[in-house]
Amino acid sequence: MAESGESGAAGPASPYADPQGEPFLLTRFAVPTLPATFLARKRLSRHLDQAPGTPLTMVNGAAGSGKTLLVAQWVAGRDEPVAWFTTDAAEQGPGMLWAYMLQALVLAGVPLPADIGCPADASRVDPGLLVRLAAHLSTRDQPVIVVLDEFDRVTDPEFAEQLEFVLHHAGRGMRLVLVTRTEPLLPLHRYRAVGDITEIRDAELSFTPEEAAALLELHGVSLPLPAARALVERTRGWAAGLRLCALAAGESPDPQTYLREFEADHSVVADFLLAEVLKRQSPEKQDLLLKVSVLERFCPELANALTERDDGEAILVELHHENAFVEHLGHAWYRLHPLFGEILRAHLRLRSPGLEPELHRRAARWLRGAGALEETLGHGAAAGDWEFTAGALVDDLAIGQLFTGLRSGDLAELFSSMGPEAATPAMDLVRAARELSRSDVDRGLTHLRHAEESLGEDPAGQSTARLSCALLEALAARLTGSPGRAEVAAEAAQRLRHEVPAHLLDKHPELTALLLTHVGLAWLWAGRFEDARAALSRVAGVSGGAATALPRGDSLGSLALIDYLNGWLGRAERKALAAVTASERFSPAQPSGSDIGRLVLAAVAVDRNELDKAQLLLDVKASPRGVLRDPVTEAGRAITTGRLLLARGETRAALEAAEQAVPADVASPWAQGGTALVASAAHLAEGRPDKAAKLLRTVPDGQPACDVEVARARLAIGESVSADDLLDTLRGRAGPALIVRAMLVRAQAADQEGDHATSRSAVAQALREARRERLRRPFFEVGPWIWPLLSTAPLRGLAEGWLSPTLSPNGSPSRADDHPLPVLEELSGRERDVLQRLAEMMSTEDIAADLHVSVNTVKTHLKSVYRKLAVNRRNDAVRRAREHRLL
Amino acid sequence: MRYEIRVEGHMSEPLTTTFPELEHVVMSGQTVLFGHVVDEAHLYGLLARCRSLGLRVMEMRQLPE
């Protein structure tokens, strides 16, 4: 094998999995090393040699049946690159698992294209990423062997399905080897039916009497074949049992008698043998084995920290050499054999009740010193030592990870069992962060004030805690729409950035990104566009990565909103698309990130009179985790919804949408103006010009977007306006969406005065400006007087092809069936797969074969596709899907 | 619901502590674990625990209340 764990370790830190806790991470990608007493069994290696001929190989056997070492020995003799990944005990979502898979591939020396992406949300993965990965692997000349060890720990059916997708589409570029104790959630029968699987199961893994004799020989115990046969019978050829037998017998003065006694005994094999072997170890060895049983992985120093002695290295080397209890993972890291870990923990609890929390505490402290934050937090929490655990998080400047990145879910879960007992500043900060992430500002601020008070008493040091305070203050500012609070937070952060160690800021780019995003959004709310733009641009400009995907999406979306409010439709759309795709590349439907971006896309669609598209964009629900409710998003949604409803002529609903109160500390000029204008237009449409006029007077001055609309509304009510002044103030400041509207105001004013030449030339100018942006809505807003004008030359020529009175004002290009479309439920990835193939005229059977699912499954998917698209025939489904650009 | 799980061999004391929620009796080459099982998830969890401890399950059945 070209790429062993050793050479992998030298590889660069890859962007796919978090480089924190590096030694632990690397042990997950390391091929276990073979102990000296490992018995190579030719018949099994020969069977495994068939693996490169089949896409899937499964080694499925009981704990301790020698699966892992068998595969480790086999891959050591292969020329192909080997990506080895041992799954973790913690329940993990597909996002995290794929991040590790990508990392394993990179460490195996399989280069991945830079644009392949990386999941940012532990619980999900972008289907596009899987397609890109499979497509990339399929171009390889030589397959990469991907080994997933302890695959039984993966219980997520979604991941199994995704894995199969990649395996299928990677073709000859990938060979998958699953090492597992339980039947994996893959459709094995289909692989078996076509001979696409190499399978080694318990029966084959069992030792034959000859092999058992050879194994005992390696341990220095000679056994005649009949005795070996009896032993195999007693242990059922179970590798771990035989190994323990060999160890126990080797220590006894008369091995053969010992083994005969064991055969006659009625105890549970593993249990009995483990106790036997354990009690023959020196007291130091026993102590170490019992204590490290609380750890997933350990190195000699960590073991020493637990035993409070310094003989860890010698003991571990010896234990590994004897092949007793421990496996070597490379880089001087070990783990207990999974089977014995549990039994040893049981012995530990019995012998030293109550010691477990203390051991976790010792482990947490050592790990903290070693810089392994994730594991530190895990053991700190297991010890129930929240003061230490919260302190470790805050001191590492990692508090931003509660909000963004792959671990945010795990961390929130971890701290959820923190009790309400007396607190340190760090604990208060974690509590504040948890409340604020649920948008509970009052409680969040209470905890934040507590933290600040206790920090205030101790001015020395604590800069990381103070910077964490600034981050939470900024978040509170965003959630409450408070520019003053944002100012305070930004200034504090500016000051503190020089006090905290630079390497921590580099390690946690998400902290700065989140802080600037929150501050920028608070300023955006207050109408301070230039300040907001300065802060948000810094975030949008930082290089990609899972940790900053969320704030980057937020920032791009907010910058798009500023462009939109200034009338720059095209620019707004480009940025909003970047915001949405950026966060989708990392993970579909990132909560609030693409929320703002999607709102801007919806607003742009309304301006283009693409009302169905706007509706679809507004209907996309934020994922349940997206609970950050800031006033910018809320008001943006209310105004866009109101404008869409106005365009559809649903004035009453528009009024309701606009009147939804958005609570905030200060009023936002653009939001206030925007809602007043929607309400005013709704009143006007319902024949209440006085109410409309009254509302117009509440619109704040100095907002270009509002000024234009106010002028138009005044005209509609019958008041006089100075259109030329308006245009002058806009020139050079505002984008086409506002200029076009202002020109139409001028045209309408001239029309009312009977000056048709001016009116006509203003409309012509407006058409020229609007055509590039496909800006249709303003022409519908001005009223019916414009349509006769547009049907005469030369205006007709300017409007031709993109704007015509036959466009129904209630929707985009009018359709034959004029029913309003039902609200679409988003299609699942699998349903899209089916739909895609439907569009390629494939039959149900063909689709089933292509997707490796049963015909009935395809039919089920089709049914839900039909339901979601509100159709009942194939052709209609494809047509409707095309209309909605689902294909 | 109540269940009993029969596993092969005599379980030692430390091993039985890994099933603190169940009672046990040792008889003729087998150990019987029995007691209240909360739900299906618990049941499968018990099976998985047997597997991870290298226990051979001979029989598993629901007991009348």
PDB file of N, CA and C in Angstrom, chain A residues 60-63 181-182 202 234-236 238 266-271 338-340 342-343 346-347 349-350, chain B residues 7-18 28-31 48-56 58:
ATOM      1  N   ASN A  60     -18.122  -8.969   7.280  1.00  0.00           N
ATOM      2  CA  ASN A  60     -19.173  -8.831   8.280  1.00  0.00           C
ATOM      3  C   ASN A  60     -19.009  -9.929   9.325  1.00  0.00           C
ATOM      4  N   GLY A  61     -18.680  -9.530  10.542  1.00  0.00           N
ATOM      5  CA  GLY A  61     -18.473 -10.555  11.559  1.00  0.00           C
ATOM      6  C   GLY A  61     -18.606  -9.991  12.953  1.00  0.00           C
ATOM      7  N   ALA A  62     -18.659 -10.887  13.927  1.00  0.00           N
ATOM      8  CA  ALA A  62     -18.844 -10.484  15.319  1.00  0.00           C
ATOM      9  C   ALA A  62     -17.647  -9.677  15.794  1.00  0.00           C
ATOM     10  N   ALA A  63     -17.845  -8.964  16.903  1.00  0.00           N
ATOM     11  CA  ALA A  63     -16.736  -8.242  17.510  1.00  0.00           C
ATOM     12  C   ALA A  63     -15.636  -9.241  17.830  1.00  0.00           C
ATOM     13  N   ARG A 181     -20.147  -5.097  11.920  1.00  0.00           N
ATOM     14  CA  ARG A 181     -20.666  -6.182  12.743  1.00  0.00           C
ATOM     15  C   ARG A 181     -22.099  -6.510  12.392  1.00  0.00           C
ATOM     16  N   THR A 182     -22.775  -5.565  11.743  1.00  0.00           N
ATOM     17  CA  THR A 182     -24.179  -5.804  11.422  1.00  0.00           C
ATOM     18  C   THR A 182     -24.397  -5.592   9.939  1.00  0.00           C
ATOM     19  N   ASP A 202     -19.048 -14.295   9.166  1.00  0.00           N
ATOM     20  CA  ASP A 202     -18.592 -14.968  10.377  1.00  0.00           C
ATOM     21  C   ASP A 202     -18.026 -16.365  10.136  1.00  0.00           C
ATOM     22  N   ARG A 234     -15.217 -25.018  21.569  1.00  0.00           N
ATOM     23  CA  ARG A 234     -15.629 -24.220  22.739  1.00  0.00           C
ATOM     24  C   ARG A 234     -15.751 -22.738  22.366  1.00  0.00           C
ATOM     25  N   THR A 235     -14.832 -22.222  21.557  1.00  0.00           N
ATOM     26  CA  THR A 235     -14.836 -20.788  21.213  1.00  0.00           C
ATOM     27  C   THR A 235     -15.557 -20.530  19.901  1.00  0.00           C
ATOM     28  N   ARG A 236     -15.994 -21.572  19.250  1.00  0.00           N
ATOM     29  CA  ARG A 236     -16.588 -21.481  17.907  1.00  0.00           C
ATOM     30  C   ARG A 236     -15.686 -20.744  16.921  1.00  0.00           C
ATOM     31  N   TRP A 238     -13.743 -18.388  17.351  1.00  0.00           N
ATOM     32  CA  TRP A 238     -13.782 -16.931  17.502  1.00  0.00           C
ATOM     33  C   TRP A 238     -12.384 -16.392  17.787  1.00  0.00           C
ATOM     34  N   HIS A 266     -18.175 -23.340  32.108  1.00  0.00           N
ATOM     35  CA  HIS A 266     -19.432 -22.899  31.505  1.00  0.00           C
ATOM     36  C   HIS A 266     -19.563 -21.393  31.389  1.00  0.00           C
ATOM     37  N   SER A 267     -18.482 -20.678  31.621  1.00  0.00           N
ATOM     38  CA  SER A 267     -18.600 -19.221  31.613  1.00  0.00           C
ATOM     39  C   SER A 267     -18.756 -18.688  30.195  1.00  0.00           C
ATOM     40  N   VAL A 268     -19.163 -17.434  30.130  1.00  0.00           N
ATOM     41  CA  VAL A 268     -19.181 -16.738  28.843  1.00  0.00           C
ATOM     42  C   VAL A 268     -17.730 -16.570  28.406  1.00  0.00           C
ATOM     43  N   VAL A 269     -17.456 -16.941  27.154  1.00  0.00           N
ATOM     44  CA  VAL A 269     -16.068 -17.053  26.715  1.00  0.00           C
ATOM     45  C   VAL A 269     -15.258 -15.766  26.937  1.00  0.00           C
ATOM     46  N   ALA A 270     -15.736 -14.666  26.348  1.00  0.00           N
ATOM     47  CA  ALA A 270     -14.951 -13.435  26.375  1.00  0.00           C
ATOM     48  C   ALA A 270     -14.783 -12.936  27.799  1.00  0.00           C
ATOM     49  N   ASP A 271     -15.868 -12.972  28.523  1.00  0.00           N
ATOM     50  CA  ASP A 271     -15.925 -12.507  29.891  1.00  0.00           C
ATOM     51  C   ASP A 271     -14.911 -13.259  30.748  1.00  0.00           C
ATOM     52  N   PRO A 338     -12.403  -3.002  20.659  1.00  0.00           N
ATOM     53  CA  PRO A 338     -13.773  -2.589  20.981  1.00  0.00           C
ATOM     54  C   PRO A 338     -14.509  -3.572  21.893  1.00  0.00           C
ATOM     55  N   LEU A 339     -14.229  -4.848  21.747  1.00  0.00           N
ATOM     56  CA  LEU A 339     -14.936  -5.833  22.556  1.00  0.00           C
ATOM     57  C   LEU A 339     -14.591  -5.687  24.031  1.00  0.00           C
ATOM     58  N   PHE A 340     -13.286  -5.398  24.302  1.00  0.00           N
ATOM     59  CA  PHE A 340     -12.860  -5.408  25.689  1.00  0.00           C
ATOM     60  C   PHE A 340     -13.122  -4.085  26.395  1.00  0.00           C
ATOM     61  N   GLU A 342     -15.787  -2.387  26.644  1.00  0.00           N
ATOM     62  CA  GLU A 342     -17.026  -2.436  27.434  1.00  0.00           C
ATOM     63  C   GLU A 342     -16.843  -3.256  28.711  1.00  0.00           C
ATOM     64  N   ILE A 343     -16.214  -4.424  28.542  1.00  0.00           N
ATOM     65  CA  ILE A 343     -16.064  -5.299  29.701  1.00  0.00           C
ATOM     66  C   ILE A 343     -15.120  -4.657  30.722  1.00  0.00           C
ATOM     67  N   ALA A 346     -16.882  -2.180  32.740  1.00  0.00           N
ATOM     68  CA  ALA A 346     -17.690  -2.830  33.768  1.00  0.00           C
ATOM     69  C   ALA A 346     -16.825  -3.197  34.973  1.00  0.00           C
ATOM     70  N   HIS A 347     -15.622  -3.721  34.704  1.00  0.00           N
ATOM     71  CA  HIS A 347     -14.709  -4.046  35.804  1.00  0.00           C
ATOM     72  C   HIS A 347     -14.309  -2.795  36.570  1.00  0.00           C
ATOM     73  N   ARG A 349     -15.995  -0.001  36.958  1.00  0.00           N
ATOM     74  CA  ARG A 349     -17.095   0.486  37.790  1.00  0.00           C
ATOM     75  C   ARG A 349     -17.212  -0.345  39.067  1.00  0.00           C
ATOM     76  N   LEU A 350     -16.971  -1.632  38.918  1.00  0.00           N
ATOM     77  CA  LEU A 350     -17.106  -2.528  40.064  1.00  0.00           C
ATOM     78  C   LEU A 350     -15.966  -2.325  41.058  1.00  0.00           C
TER      79      LEU A 350
ATOM     80  N   VAL B   7     -28.625 -16.045  27.346  1.00  0.00           N
ATOM     81  CA  VAL B   7     -27.339 -16.038  26.658  1.00  0.00           C
ATOM     82  C   VAL B   7     -26.535 -17.254  27.083  1.00  0.00           C
ATOM     83  N   GLU B   8     -25.667 -17.672  26.176  1.00  0.00           N
ATOM     84  CA  GLU B   8     -24.869 -18.866  26.432  1.00  0.00           C
ATOM     85  C   GLU B   8     -23.792 -18.555  27.481  1.00  0.00           C
ATOM     86  N   GLY B   9     -23.592 -19.454  28.380  1.00  0.00           N
ATOM     87  CA  GLY B   9     -22.507 -19.338  29.353  1.00  0.00           C
ATOM     88  C   GLY B   9     -22.913 -18.638  30.628  1.00  0.00           C
ATOM     89  N   HIS B  10     -22.084 -18.798  31.632  1.00  0.00           N
ATOM     90  CA  HIS B  10     -22.337 -18.142  32.918  1.00  0.00           C
ATOM     91  C   HIS B  10     -21.692 -16.770  32.905  1.00  0.00           C
ATOM     92  N   MET B  11     -22.495 -15.747  33.107  1.00  0.00           N
ATOM     93  CA  MET B  11     -21.941 -14.392  33.099  1.00  0.00           C
ATOM     94  C   MET B  11     -21.316 -14.084  34.450  1.00  0.00           C
ATOM     95  N   SER B  12     -20.160 -13.431  34.435  1.00  0.00           N
ATOM     96  CA  SER B  12     -19.496 -13.060  35.676  1.00  0.00           C
ATOM     97  C   SER B  12     -20.181 -11.827  36.270  1.00  0.00           C
ATOM     98  N   GLU B  13     -19.807 -11.490  37.489  1.00  0.00           N
ATOM     99  CA  GLU B  13     -20.433 -10.341  38.143  1.00  0.00           C
ATOM    100  C   GLU B  13     -20.174  -9.034  37.398  1.00  0.00           C
ATOM    101  N   PRO B  14     -18.895  -8.766  37.020  1.00  0.00           N
ATOM    102  CA  PRO B  14     -18.690  -7.508  36.288  1.00  0.00           C
ATOM    103  C   PRO B  14     -19.544  -7.437  35.030  1.00  0.00           C
ATOM    104  N   LEU B  15     -19.670  -8.569  34.367  1.00  0.00           N
ATOM    105  CA  LEU B  15     -20.403  -8.558  33.104  1.00  0.00           C
ATOM    106  C   LEU B  15     -21.889  -8.268  33.338  1.00  0.00           C
ATOM    107  N   THR B  16     -22.436  -8.819  34.423  1.00  0.00           N
ATOM    108  CA  THR B  16     -23.861  -8.571  34.658  1.00  0.00           C
ATOM    109  C   THR B  16     -24.114  -7.108  35.015  1.00  0.00           C
ATOM    110  N   THR B  17     -23.074  -6.415  35.511  1.00  0.00           N
ATOM    111  CA  THR B  17     -23.294  -4.991  35.827  1.00  0.00           C
ATOM    112  C   THR B  17     -23.451  -4.164  34.566  1.00  0.00           C
ATOM    113  N   THR B  18     -23.113  -4.725  33.414  1.00  0.00           N
ATOM    114  CA  THR B  18     -23.328  -3.962  32.185  1.00  0.00           C
ATOM    115  C   THR B  18     -24.802  -3.996  31.780  1.00  0.00           C
ATOM    116  N   SER B  28     -27.721 -23.959  34.344  1.00  0.00           N
ATOM    117  CA  SER B  28     -27.238 -24.949  33.378  1.00  0.00           C
ATOM    118  C   SER B  28     -26.595 -24.384  32.113  1.00  0.00           C
ATOM    119  N   GLY B  29     -25.445 -23.742  32.315  1.00  0.00           N
ATOM    120  CA  GLY B  29     -24.695 -23.294  31.142  1.00  0.00           C
ATOM    121  C   GLY B  29     -25.256 -22.070  30.453  1.00  0.00           C
ATOM    122  N   GLN B  30     -26.277 -21.464  31.046  1.00  0.00           N
ATOM    123  CA  GLN B  30     -26.847 -20.261  30.447  1.00  0.00           C
ATOM    124  C   GLN B  30     -27.038 -19.191  31.520  1.00  0.00           C
ATOM    125  N   THR B  31     -27.140 -17.960  31.066  1.00  0.00           N
ATOM    126  CA  THR B  31     -27.537 -16.893  31.974  1.00  0.00           C
ATOM    127  C   THR B  31     -28.834 -16.307  31.425  1.00  0.00           C
ATOM    128  N   ALA B  48     -27.802  -5.076  20.926  1.00  0.00           N
ATOM    129  CA  ALA B  48     -26.522  -4.529  20.491  1.00  0.00           C
ATOM    130  C   ALA B  48     -25.491  -4.660  21.608  1.00  0.00           C
ATOM    131  N   ARG B  49     -25.946  -4.456  22.849  1.00  0.00           N
ATOM    132  CA  ARG B  49     -25.027  -4.566  23.976  1.00  0.00           C
ATOM    133  C   ARG B  49     -24.515  -6.009  24.077  1.00  0.00           C
ATOM    134  N   CYS B  50     -25.426  -6.980  23.907  1.00  0.00           N
ATOM    135  CA  CYS B  50     -25.015  -8.387  23.925  1.00  0.00           C
ATOM    136  C   CYS B  50     -23.942  -8.619  22.879  1.00  0.00           C
ATOM    137  N   ARG B  51     -24.190  -8.048  21.704  1.00  0.00           N
ATOM    138  CA  ARG B  51     -23.270  -8.264  20.604  1.00  0.00           C
ATOM    139  C   ARG B  51     -21.909  -7.660  20.929  1.00  0.00           C
ATOM    140  N   SER B  52     -21.930  -6.438  21.490  1.00  0.00           N
ATOM    141  CA  SER B  52     -20.651  -5.775  21.706  1.00  0.00           C
ATOM    142  C   SER B  52     -19.892  -6.411  22.863  1.00  0.00           C
ATOM    143  N   LEU B  53     -20.576  -7.197  23.697  1.00  0.00           N
ATOM    144  CA  LEU B  53     -19.880  -7.885  24.783  1.00  0.00           C
ATOM    145  C   LEU B  53     -19.500  -9.308  24.380  1.00  0.00           C
ATOM    146  N   GLY B  54     -19.788  -9.657  23.149  1.00  0.00           N
ATOM    147  CA  GLY B  54     -19.439 -10.991  22.676  1.00  0.00           C
ATOM    148  C   GLY B  54     -20.328 -12.076  23.263  1.00  0.00           C
ATOM    149  N   LEU B  55     -21.559 -11.712  23.638  1.00  0.00           N
ATOM    150  CA  LEU B  55     -22.475 -12.712  24.191  1.00  0.00           C
ATOM    151  C   LEU B  55     -23.221 -13.391  23.054  1.00  0.00           C
ATOM    152  N   ARG B  56     -23.484 -14.677  23.238  1.00  0.00           N
ATOM    153  CA  ARG B  56     -24.255 -15.382  22.224  1.00  0.00           C
ATOM    154  C   ARG B  56     -25.697 -15.504  22.728  1.00  0.00           C
ATOM    155  N   MET B  58     -29.184 -16.968  22.919  1.00  0.00           N
ATOM    156  CA  MET B  58     -29.822 -18.226  22.559  1.00  0.00           C
ATOM    157  C   MET B  58     -31.318 -18.034  22.323  1.00  0.00           C
TER     158      MET B  58
END
